[in-house]
Each structure stands twice: as C-alpha cells, then as structure tokens.
Short mmCIF file of C-alpha atoms in Angstrom, two decimals:
data_model
loop_
_atom_site.label_atom_id
_atom_site.label_comp_id
_atom_site.label_asym_id
_atom_site.label_seq_id
_atom_site.Cartn_x
_atom_site.Cartn_y
_atom_site.Cartn_z
CA MET A 1 -0.20 0.14 0.20
CA SER A 2 1.46 2.67 -0.79
CA GLU A 3 2.28 5.83 1.79
CA GLN A 4 1.53 8.58 -0.35
CA LEU A 5 -2.36 10.15 0.16
CA GLY A 6 -5.09 9.39 -2.59
CA LEU A 7 -7.98 10.87 -3.59
CA THR A 8 -9.97 9.30 -0.45
CA GLU A 9 -7.47 10.12 2.27
CA CYS A 10 -7.90 13.94 0.97
CA VAL A 11 -11.15 14.27 0.66
CA SER A 12 -11.34 13.46 4.38
CA ILE A 13 -8.59 15.45 5.70
CA ALA A 14 -10.53 18.76 3.52
CA LEU A 15 -13.65 17.29 5.20
CA GLY A 16 -12.12 16.91 7.95
CA GLY A 17 -10.84 20.59 8.26
CA MET A 18 -14.36 22.20 7.72
CA ILE A 19 -17.05 19.35 9.39
CA GLY A 20 -14.78 18.88 12.51
CA GLY A 21 -15.86 21.09 14.91
CA GLY A 22 -16.95 24.50 12.98
CA ILE A 23 -21.15 22.88 12.20
CA TYR A 24 -21.29 21.95 16.72
CA ALA A 25 -19.27 26.22 17.11
CA VAL A 26 -20.91 29.01 14.04
CA LEU A 27 -24.37 27.49 13.22
CA GLY A 28 -26.48 29.39 16.80
CA VAL A 29 -24.12 32.39 16.14
CA VAL A 30 -24.90 32.43 12.45
CA ALA A 31 -28.42 31.43 13.21
CA GLY A 32 -28.51 34.63 15.61
CA VAL A 33 -27.76 36.58 13.29
CA THR A 34 -29.99 35.28 10.18
CA GLY A 35 -32.71 32.59 11.76
CA ALA A 36 -33.85 30.92 9.14
CA ALA A 37 -32.33 31.55 6.08
CA THR A 38 -29.36 30.60 8.47
CA TRP A 39 -29.11 27.60 5.24
CA ALA A 40 -28.64 30.27 2.94
CA ALA A 41 -25.83 31.74 4.35
CA PHE A 42 -22.74 28.46 4.28
CA VAL A 43 -23.95 28.57 0.92
CA LEU A 44 -23.60 31.42 0.10
CA ALA A 45 -19.88 30.81 2.56
CA GLY A 46 -19.59 27.84 0.43
CA ALA A 47 -19.49 29.80 -2.67
CA VAL A 48 -16.57 31.69 -1.94
CA ALA A 49 -14.14 29.26 -0.88
CA LEU A 50 -15.12 27.73 -3.61
CA CYS A 51 -14.22 30.80 -5.91
CA ALA A 52 -11.15 30.95 -3.88
CA GLY A 53 -10.80 27.43 -3.73
CA TYR A 54 -9.76 27.63 -7.15
CA SER A 55 -7.89 30.46 -6.77
CA TYR A 56 -5.63 28.42 -4.70
CA ASN A 57 -5.51 25.84 -7.51
CA LYS A 58 -5.09 28.00 -9.98
CA LEU A 59 -1.43 29.84 -8.28
CA ASN A 60 -0.24 25.59 -6.62
CA VAL A 61 -0.18 25.45 -10.61
CA ALA A 62 1.96 29.11 -11.04
CA VAL A 63 4.21 28.13 -8.59
CA ALA A 64 6.35 25.21 -8.81
CA ASP A 65 7.44 24.01 -4.76
CA GLY A 66 3.50 25.07 -4.07
CA GLY A 67 3.76 25.64 -0.06
CA GLY A 68 0.35 27.67 -0.02
CA SER A 69 -0.36 31.04 0.85
CA VAL A 70 2.84 32.28 2.08
CA SER A 71 4.69 30.67 -0.69
CA PHE A 72 2.49 31.51 -3.36
CA VAL A 73 3.18 35.94 -2.20
CA GLN A 74 6.67 34.95 -2.28
CA SER A 75 7.30 33.03 -5.82
CA LEU A 76 5.05 34.93 -7.34
CA LEU A 77 5.44 39.08 -5.35
CA GLY A 78 8.55 37.83 -4.12
CA ASN A 79 7.85 40.28 -1.20
CA SER A 80 8.30 39.28 1.71
CA THR A 81 6.74 41.24 4.34
CA LEU A 82 3.88 40.75 2.98
CA ALA A 83 4.11 37.11 2.89
CA GLY A 84 5.07 37.25 6.47
CA MET A 85 2.29 39.23 7.20
CA LEU A 86 0.13 36.76 5.92
CA GLY A 87 1.16 34.31 6.76
CA TRP A 88 0.43 35.91 11.01
CA THR A 89 -2.83 37.20 9.71
CA LEU A 90 -3.41 32.99 8.78
CA LEU A 91 -1.89 31.38 11.99
CA PHE A 92 -4.11 33.43 14.00
CA GLY A 93 -6.93 32.87 12.36
CA TYR A 94 -6.04 28.64 13.49
CA VAL A 95 -5.72 29.95 16.78
CA GLY A 96 -9.09 31.66 16.57
CA SER A 97 -10.66 28.39 15.27
CA MET A 98 -8.38 26.48 18.04
CA ALA A 99 -9.97 28.95 20.64
CA MET A 100 -13.52 28.30 18.98
CA TYR A 101 -13.94 24.77 18.82
CA ALA A 102 -12.24 24.00 22.08
CA PHE A 103 -14.73 26.89 23.36
CA ALA A 104 -17.66 24.12 21.87
CA PHE A 105 -15.83 21.34 23.28
CA ALA A 106 -16.18 22.97 27.03
CA GLU A 107 -19.80 23.90 26.46
CA PHE A 108 -21.29 20.59 25.23
CA ALA A 109 -19.60 19.15 28.16
CA VAL A 110 -20.95 21.23 30.42
CA GLY A 111 -23.95 20.46 28.98
CA PHE A 112 -24.10 16.99 30.33
CA SER A 113 -26.34 17.14 33.46
CA VAL A 114 -23.51 16.01 35.79
CA VAL A 115 -21.07 17.91 34.22
CA PRO A 116 -21.96 20.93 37.42
CA ALA A 117 -22.52 24.68 35.60
CA THR A 118 -19.96 26.34 38.46
CA VAL A 119 -17.39 25.30 41.32
CA PHE A 120 -17.26 27.64 43.90
CA ALA A 121 -18.82 29.83 41.73
CA LEU A 122 -17.07 29.90 39.72
CA PRO A 123 -17.74 28.82 35.35
CA VAL A 124 -16.35 25.40 34.63
CA ARG A 125 -16.53 26.10 31.29
CA PRO A 126 -13.34 27.92 30.75
CA VAL A 127 -11.53 25.16 33.37
CA VAL A 128 -12.78 22.35 30.39
CA SER A 129 -11.24 24.51 27.29
CA VAL A 130 -7.90 25.30 29.32
CA ALA A 131 -7.87 21.57 29.67
CA ALA A 132 -8.57 20.43 26.04
CA VAL A 133 -6.25 22.51 24.38
CA ALA A 134 -3.37 20.90 27.21
CA ALA A 135 -4.47 17.66 26.09
CA PHE A 136 -4.19 17.63 22.88
CA VAL A 137 -0.66 19.99 23.34
CA ALA A 138 0.51 16.79 25.15
CA LEU A 139 -0.31 14.55 23.16
CA ASN A 140 0.77 16.65 19.80
CA LEU A 141 4.02 16.54 21.96
CA LEU A 142 4.31 13.39 21.75
CA GLY A 143 4.70 12.82 18.37
CA ALA A 144 0.24 11.45 18.20
CA ARG A 145 -0.95 11.97 14.12
CA THR A 146 -3.75 10.45 12.90
CA THR A 147 -2.29 8.63 9.50
CA GLY A 148 -4.85 8.50 6.27
CA THR A 149 -7.17 5.04 6.33
CA ALA A 150 -7.91 6.45 10.45
CA GLU A 151 -8.08 9.96 9.18
CA ASN A 152 -11.36 8.40 6.74
CA VAL A 153 -13.15 6.04 8.76
CA LEU A 154 -12.92 9.79 11.49
CA VAL A 155 -14.84 11.24 9.01
CA ALA A 156 -17.19 9.47 7.62
CA ALA A 157 -18.33 8.32 11.88
CA LYS A 158 -18.61 12.05 12.06
CA VAL A 159 -20.02 12.93 8.70
CA LEU A 160 -22.84 9.50 9.30
CA VAL A 161 -24.28 11.64 12.07
CA LEU A 162 -24.68 14.74 11.45
CA VAL A 163 -26.50 13.76 7.72
CA ALA A 164 -29.06 10.78 10.43
CA PHE A 165 -29.72 13.84 12.43
CA GLY A 166 -30.16 15.72 9.42
CA VAL A 167 -32.17 13.20 6.75
CA PHE A 168 -34.45 12.32 10.35
CA GLY A 169 -34.86 15.20 11.01
CA LEU A 170 -36.61 16.36 8.15
CA VAL A 171 -38.60 13.05 7.97
CA TYR A 172 -39.27 14.03 11.88
CA ALA A 173 -40.48 17.53 11.04
CA THR A 174 -42.23 17.07 8.51
CA SER A 175 -44.49 13.42 8.92
CA LEU A 176 -44.40 13.05 12.97
CA SER A 177 -44.86 16.66 13.84
CA ASP A 178 -46.72 19.46 12.94
CA THR A 179 -43.82 21.57 12.47
CA GLN A 180 -43.89 23.99 9.27
CA LEU A 181 -40.32 24.25 8.01
CA SER A 182 -39.39 28.04 7.07
CA TYR A 183 -37.02 29.15 4.90
CA GLY A 184 -37.12 32.23 5.97
CA PHE A 185 -37.28 32.93 2.28
CA GLY A 186 -37.96 36.81 2.57
CA GLN A 187 -34.92 37.91 4.51
CA LEU A 188 -32.59 36.84 0.45
CA THR A 189 -34.00 40.36 -0.15
CA THR A 190 -32.24 41.10 3.05
CA VAL A 191 -28.42 41.42 4.26
CA GLY A 192 -29.27 39.52 7.43
CA PRO A 193 -28.08 36.24 5.00
CA VAL A 194 -25.23 37.97 3.77
CA VAL A 195 -23.69 39.18 7.54
CA ALA A 196 -23.90 35.13 8.45
CA ALA A 197 -22.20 34.21 6.12
CA ALA A 198 -19.23 36.70 6.20
CA ILE A 199 -19.58 34.71 10.02
CA SER A 200 -19.95 31.39 9.35
CA PHE A 201 -16.44 31.88 6.55
CA VAL A 202 -14.28 30.37 9.85
CA ALA A 203 -16.50 26.54 9.39
CA PHE A 204 -14.64 26.64 5.58
CA GLN A 205 -11.10 26.88 5.91
CA GLY A 206 -10.05 22.82 6.77
CA TRP A 207 -9.69 22.02 3.06
CA GLN A 208 -7.06 24.71 1.92
CA LEU A 209 -4.79 21.99 4.98
CA LEU A 210 -4.21 20.45 1.86
CA PHE A 211 -1.52 22.87 0.14
CA TYR A 212 0.73 22.72 3.38
CA ASP A 213 2.59 19.22 3.02
CA GLN A 214 2.07 18.04 -0.49
CA GLU A 215 4.90 15.93 -0.83
CA SER A 216 2.90 13.32 0.30
CA VAL A 217 0.08 13.44 -1.51
CA GLU A 218 0.17 11.11 -4.47
CA ASN A 219 0.33 13.61 -8.67
CA HIS A 220 -0.24 16.33 -5.70
CA VAL A 221 -1.64 18.76 -8.30
CA GLU A 222 -4.82 16.65 -9.56
CA THR A 223 -5.62 15.42 -6.02
CA ILE A 224 -5.30 18.33 -4.39
CA ARG A 225 -7.74 19.82 -6.26
CA THR A 226 -10.37 17.55 -6.96
CA ALA A 227 -10.10 17.25 -3.50
CA VAL A 228 -10.71 21.51 -2.85
CA TYR A 229 -13.50 20.60 -4.89
CA VAL A 230 -15.77 17.69 -3.69
CA ALA A 231 -15.06 18.72 -0.30
CA ILE A 232 -15.87 22.21 -0.22
CA PRO A 233 -19.76 21.50 -1.54
CA ALA A 234 -20.19 18.62 0.44
CA ALA A 235 -19.55 20.91 3.66
CA VAL A 236 -21.67 22.64 1.97
CA ALA A 237 -24.32 20.57 1.66
CA VAL A 238 -24.31 18.87 4.92
CA TYR A 239 -24.49 22.27 6.94
CA VAL A 240 -27.32 23.55 5.19
CA LEU A 241 -29.59 20.19 6.60
CA VAL A 242 -28.19 20.46 9.76
CA ALA A 243 -29.23 23.67 9.89
CA VAL A 244 -32.56 23.01 8.48
CA VAL A 245 -33.61 20.81 10.71
CA THR A 246 -31.92 22.87 13.64
CA VAL A 247 -33.20 27.03 13.11
CA ASN A 248 -36.42 24.46 12.63
CA LEU A 249 -36.60 21.95 15.34
CA ALA A 250 -34.86 24.06 17.79
CA PRO A 251 -35.79 27.59 17.66
CA GLU A 252 -36.17 28.14 21.22
CA ALA A 253 -32.47 26.47 22.03
CA LEU A 254 -30.81 28.48 19.91
CA GLU A 255 -32.24 32.05 21.08
CA GLN A 256 -31.23 30.61 24.76
CA HIS A 257 -28.41 28.33 24.47
CA PRO A 258 -27.39 28.18 21.14
CA HIS A 259 -24.46 26.45 21.61
CA VAL A 260 -25.90 23.42 21.77
CA ALA A 261 -28.98 23.22 19.72
CA LEU A 262 -27.96 20.62 17.77
CA ALA A 263 -28.14 18.60 21.45
CA GLU A 264 -31.55 20.05 22.25
CA ALA A 265 -32.61 18.99 18.53
CA ALA A 266 -32.40 15.93 18.58
CA SER A 267 -34.04 15.53 21.90
CA ALA A 268 -37.19 16.88 20.35
CA MET A 269 -36.30 14.49 17.74
CA LEU A 270 -36.15 10.97 19.67
CA SER A 271 -38.74 12.35 21.89
CA VAL A 272 -41.59 10.64 19.52
CA VAL A 273 -39.71 7.19 20.54
CA GLY A 274 -39.37 7.83 23.75
CA LEU A 275 -35.35 8.45 23.78
CA SER A 276 -35.54 12.25 23.95
CA GLY A 277 -32.03 11.78 26.44
CA LEU A 278 -30.52 9.61 23.24
CA GLY A 279 -30.37 11.78 21.33
CA PHE A 280 -28.73 14.20 23.50
CA VAL A 281 -26.43 12.04 24.60
CA VAL A 282 -25.48 10.73 21.34
CA ILE A 283 -25.16 14.28 19.31
CA SER A 284 -23.10 16.16 23.21
CA LEU A 285 -20.94 13.13 22.48
CA SER A 286 -20.20 13.47 18.49
CA ALA A 287 -19.42 17.82 19.69
CA LEU A 288 -17.00 16.34 22.12
CA PHE A 289 -15.57 13.97 19.26
CA SER A 290 -15.46 16.50 16.43
CA THR A 291 -15.01 19.71 18.07
CA GLY A 292 -12.03 17.86 19.71
CA SER A 293 -10.66 16.22 16.87
CA ALA A 294 -10.94 19.61 14.58
CA ILE A 295 -8.34 21.30 17.79
CA ASN A 296 -5.96 18.44 17.55
CA ALA A 297 -5.37 18.29 14.24
CA THR A 298 -5.29 22.41 13.27
CA LEU A 299 -2.89 22.44 16.01
CA PHE A 300 -0.56 19.67 13.60
CA SER A 301 -0.80 21.74 10.84
CA ALA A 302 -0.30 24.76 11.72
CA ALA A 303 2.94 23.92 14.27
CA HIS A 304 4.20 22.86 10.84
CA PHE A 305 3.47 25.84 9.58
CA ALA A 306 4.58 27.73 11.80
CA LYS A 307 7.96 25.88 11.59
CA ARG A 308 7.74 27.01 8.04
CA LEU A 309 7.92 30.28 9.32
CA ILE A 310 10.37 30.39 11.30
CA GLN A 311 12.47 28.28 8.28
CA GLY A 312 11.16 31.31 6.46
CA ASP A 313 12.18 33.55 8.63
CA LEU A 314 9.33 35.10 9.08
CA LEU A 315 8.43 34.42 12.78
CA PRO A 316 11.23 34.49 15.31
CA ASP A 317 13.17 31.27 16.01
CA ARG A 318 12.36 31.87 19.45
CA PHE A 319 8.61 29.58 18.84
CA GLY A 320 11.25 26.80 18.09
CA ASP A 321 13.61 24.55 16.66
CA THR A 322 13.55 23.78 13.09
CA GLU A 323 16.47 21.64 13.10
CA THR A 324 14.47 19.23 15.75
CA GLU A 325 12.66 16.45 13.68
CA GLY A 326 9.42 16.83 13.37
CA VAL A 327 6.99 20.05 15.30
CA PRO A 328 9.03 21.84 17.84
CA GLU A 329 8.03 21.59 21.70
CA LYS A 330 7.72 25.27 22.02
CA THR A 331 5.44 26.31 18.80
CA VAL A 332 3.12 23.48 19.63
CA LEU A 333 2.79 25.38 23.67
CA ALA A 334 3.34 28.68 22.51
CA LEU A 335 -0.02 28.40 19.77
CA GLY A 336 -1.79 26.16 22.91
CA ALA A 337 -1.07 29.10 25.70
CA VAL A 338 -2.04 31.62 23.13
CA THR A 339 -5.56 29.28 22.05
CA ALA A 340 -6.25 29.01 25.66
CA ALA A 341 -5.66 32.01 26.63
CA PHE A 342 -8.54 33.46 23.85
CA ALA A 343 -11.06 30.36 24.99
CA VAL A 344 -10.65 31.67 28.67
CA TYR A 345 -11.29 35.75 28.16
CA GLY A 346 -13.04 35.39 25.21
CA SER A 347 -16.91 34.68 23.55
CA LEU A 348 -17.75 32.44 20.82
CA GLY A 349 -18.88 35.81 18.86
CA ALA A 350 -15.94 37.22 19.03
CA ILE A 351 -13.01 34.22 19.14
CA THR A 352 -15.69 32.95 15.57
CA SER A 353 -15.18 36.92 14.42
CA PHE A 354 -11.77 37.16 14.51
CA ALA A 355 -10.82 34.43 13.36
CA SER A 356 -13.92 34.66 10.00
CA LEU A 357 -11.88 37.24 9.85
CA SER A 358 -8.73 36.63 9.20
CA PHE A 359 -9.76 33.84 7.33
CA ILE A 360 -11.34 36.22 5.08
CA VAL A 361 -8.84 38.57 4.64
CA VAL A 362 -6.71 35.39 3.68
CA PHE A 363 -9.04 34.09 0.81
CA GLY A 364 -9.79 37.54 -0.42
CA ALA A 365 -5.78 37.81 -0.76
CA MET A 366 -4.82 34.55 -2.92
CA SER A 367 -8.75 35.52 -4.87
CA LEU A 368 -7.51 39.07 -6.05
CA LEU A 369 -3.95 37.71 -6.86
CA ALA A 370 -4.75 34.79 -8.34
CA PHE A 371 -6.81 37.20 -10.49
CA ARG A 372 -4.48 39.92 -11.14
CA GLN A 373 -1.33 36.83 -12.00
CA ARG A 374 -4.14 35.69 -14.30
CA ASN A 375 -1.41 36.70 -17.27
CA ALA A 376 1.77 36.02 -16.23
CA VAL A 377 1.45 32.59 -14.89
CA ASP A 378 0.71 30.24 -16.96
CA ALA A 379 -2.63 27.90 -14.90
CA ASP A 380 -5.29 28.93 -17.46
CA VAL A 381 -7.11 31.85 -15.40
CA HIS A 382 -10.02 32.48 -15.77
CA PRO A 383 -10.76 35.91 -14.30
CA VAL A 384 -14.71 35.21 -12.99
CA PRO A 385 -13.40 32.82 -10.00
CA PRO A 386 -10.96 35.12 -8.50
CA ALA A 387 -13.24 38.17 -9.01
CA VAL A 388 -15.84 36.22 -7.01
CA GLY A 389 -13.26 35.27 -4.26
CA ALA A 390 -12.05 39.20 -4.40
CA VAL A 391 -15.37 40.71 -4.28
CA GLY A 392 -16.73 38.06 -1.73
CA ALA A 393 -14.26 37.32 0.91
CA LEU A 394 -13.20 41.12 1.29
CA GLY A 395 -16.85 42.85 0.98
CA PHE A 396 -18.13 40.28 4.20
CA ALA A 397 -15.59 42.15 6.45
CA PRO A 398 -16.83 45.46 6.61
CA LEU A 399 -20.01 44.09 6.53
CA MET A 400 -19.75 41.31 9.07
CA LEU A 401 -17.85 44.65 11.17
CA TRP A 402 -20.70 46.49 11.39
CA ASN A 403 -22.82 44.16 12.27
CA LEU A 404 -20.88 43.59 14.86
CA TYR A 405 -21.37 47.18 15.97
CA THR A 406 -24.56 47.81 15.30
CA ARG A 407 -26.05 44.63 17.26
CA GLU A 408 -22.62 43.59 19.68
CA PRO A 409 -20.59 46.20 20.04
CA GLU A 410 -18.54 44.48 22.93
CA THR A 411 -17.46 41.51 20.37
CA PHE A 412 -16.90 44.72 18.00
CA TRP A 413 -14.18 47.01 19.46
CA MET A 414 -12.91 42.87 21.06
CA VAL A 415 -12.08 41.69 17.44
CA VAL A 416 -10.83 45.64 16.71
CA VAL A 417 -8.08 45.26 19.12
CA LEU A 418 -7.19 41.72 18.21
CA ALA A 419 -6.84 42.58 14.50
CA VAL A 420 -4.68 45.49 15.63
CA LEU A 421 -2.75 43.76 17.87
CA THR A 422 -2.28 41.47 15.04
CA LEU A 423 -1.55 44.74 12.70
CA GLY A 424 1.06 46.05 15.39
CA ALA A 425 2.66 42.91 15.58
CA GLU A 426 3.45 42.35 12.77
CA LEU A 427 5.05 45.78 11.14
CA LEU A 428 6.30 45.92 14.56
CA TYR A 429 8.39 42.61 13.57
CA PHE A 430 8.18 43.22 9.58
CA GLU A 431 9.73 46.59 9.10
CA ARG A 432 11.54 46.38 12.40
CA ASP A 433 15.37 47.12 9.83
CA VAL A 434 13.42 50.48 9.02
CA ILE A 435 11.87 50.75 12.12
CA GLN A 436 15.56 50.98 13.80
CA HIS A 437 16.72 52.47 10.79
CA GLU A 438 14.69 55.38 11.25
CA LEU A 439 15.24 55.77 15.53
CA GLY A 440 18.74 56.36 14.33
CA GLU A 441 18.40 58.97 12.76
CA PHE A 442 16.09 60.45 14.92
CA GLU A 443 18.41 59.90 17.58
CA ASP A 444 21.49 61.27 15.47
CA ASP A 445 19.41 64.45 14.50
CA ILE A 446 18.88 64.88 18.56
CA GLU A 447 22.73 64.56 18.90
CA SER A 448 22.98 66.73 17.21
CA ARG A 449 21.38 69.79 18.04
CA LEU A 450 22.14 69.00 21.79
#
C-alpha cells in the first residue's frame, strides 16, 4: 500500500477540517443573525470559499514548490514582508479556530447533567476549554498523528452522524410532528444572510490545509484540486441540511442555548419514540469528538505551518528549533497557550468573528492575487472565480464589522483590538529594520542639536 495520500484521504482531510468542529461551533452564532435563512448563509460562504479554492488551485499550478498562500506571495510578488504578514494572519486564524473549537467543546461537555456549570461559584466552561487544549498539546508533543486511513474512518463517522441527524430531522418535521418548515425566503433580499455568511466563513477553512504537506500527496496538483472541489460542496450540503433541521426544531434552544442547539434538536426528534435523552447524548458525544479532533488536527497543521514560517525567517527563532525532527515543542506550547487564553477570555461570538476575519483577509488576498496574475502565469486562469472570491471575501469584512458594531458593540471592539494588536505585531516585526533605522537617524539628529 502506498505511503502517499490519495484522493479519498485528501477529501477526508479537507472535509474533516471543515465539518470537524465548524458546524457545532458556528451554527448558533450564525442562526442568531439570520434565523431561518441560515442555510442561505452557508451556501453563500461556501460559494465564496469554492472560488477561493479555485484561486488556490491555479496558484498551486503556477508556483513550482506549492506551499500555500505564503509561498504564492513570495514566488509571484517577491515580497517577503507581505508574505510574512499574510502568514501571521493565517496563523492567528488557526489560533482563533482552535479557541472556537475549545469553547464549543466545553459548552457541550457542561451540557451533560453530570458536569456542574460552576464549582465554588466559578464557571467550569473556561476550565474545560483549557483542559481540552492542554490535552491535545500533550498529544502533539508525544508525536501522535492520525493516519490517512484512520482519517477516512473518523470523518465518515462524523459525517454519518450529522447526515442521519438531518435526514431523520426532516422526516420528523414533515411526518411525525406539526412543525411547519420555514426556509427564511423573505430574508434573502436583506443583508442578514450575507452578514451571517461572513461570520460563518471560518467553517470553510479546512480545505487549504492540504496545500502545506503536498510532498505526501500522490499526484499532488491534480489530487488536491479534485479534493477541494469535492469537499467544499459536500460540506455545504451537510451544513444546509443540519441548519434547516436545527433552526426549525430547536428555535428556542438557538435563542437560549445556541452553543448546544443541535443536541436540543436531536432530543426533540427522538422524543417521539421516548428516546429524547439518547438523542441529546449522541449529538453531544459527536460534538465532543468532532471539536476535540478539530483542535488536534488544527494544532498539528498550525504547528507545521509555524515551523515553515520560522525556517523562512518569517517568525522569530525563539518560537521553536527548526532543526528538530517533527514539530518544535516551543511552537506547540506557544500555540496552545495563546489558544487557551483566547478560549478563556473571549466570547464565542468574538472568537468566531476574529477567526473568520482572518480567513476572509487571506482567502480574499489569494483570490485577488490569482486575478491580478492571471496573465502572468501559465495556469489558464478564468477571471470570474478569482474575481468573485476577492469581491466576496473582502466584501464580507466590512459587513461583518458593521453587524458587530450595531448589534454587539463589545464584541466589535474586542475584534478590533485583536486585529490592531495582530497588525501592530506584524508591522513591528517585519518593518523592524526600517524602524530601527528611523530611530537611529532620529537619535543622531537629537544628538547633533544638543
């Protein structure tokens, strides 16, 4: 059996990266914005992600060594500063994603009756989030890694649970209850679904992990291209199915307990056969498994990505020893520490919005790069998909920020502060030579005047 990953494994990795924890973490946040039209938000976000995937695939053909967004910018623009800032933004997006998964993991854990919500008047949720991150940091330090075959089984199980949930939910709603399904068609002419699509964008980022380890993929250009085009529509289909069922069967749960609404919907469905408790347990366990594996997989990929940034002098050497085999321990610990801090001090809405904003910027930038370089590279780039990806992704950002400013000002300012700190850190690091030079000239000028 070949050691390289084939199409099935690549589809599993891409699909697992999206469905692994995204639907459990973002559904409640998205539904809070657009209600019954949540399905439309996922369709729109998926369409923009697919256009971004097209851009990545074309750039991957144009750049001989592949490697993802950072390599694309370095090779086609020759701008290390821009490439490095893009790499940092992507890395912060991964941290936000892991914090989002850790937050959702804890919410589902606390949903079990045997787990107290507070201990000594202190909330348990942050403690569980930190414990989950710490556990997967330890697992990565031990060198554990899911093989391609195991990933196929894991993803198949996660998708099967969600599809079964969706299909049975539709049967229950249409045949076993008096529920009148609502699809929110009246909201399609409003800005709500577009804003919700922007917030949900983080749920469609897993596919681009394939571009960072291409040497382990058989016939990597063709295989990754096909995997991207299969995985994104499949994720959209699952999200739409789950969204329609949950919004219609658990509207009160989405308002009162949005983080565990899927489990509440499953409980309602199986109540018809007296198994409401079983439905809650099955979905909750699936959520714990999915969000946990998403933390693990994202941490593994983010650590390898950070190692490549260190090797390219785009991240300080103090974050890890690139000479070590595998992932540097310092890198894993640093990523875990920042993720834990986000999960403890941030709200789910702020974490989700910040992570989505990071991926919006990166995916929009890569789509714009593919559009502008379409005549300069031998990759047969059609202008429409990159244009849609650039306009769609970069158009999401102001809409999402406007929504937060008007609806959740505290979350808005938290996201703005995080974005400013990120940009400031990037500028200080990548423009440090220029800053030092300017400061030196300023000091010399002061000395000459004294």
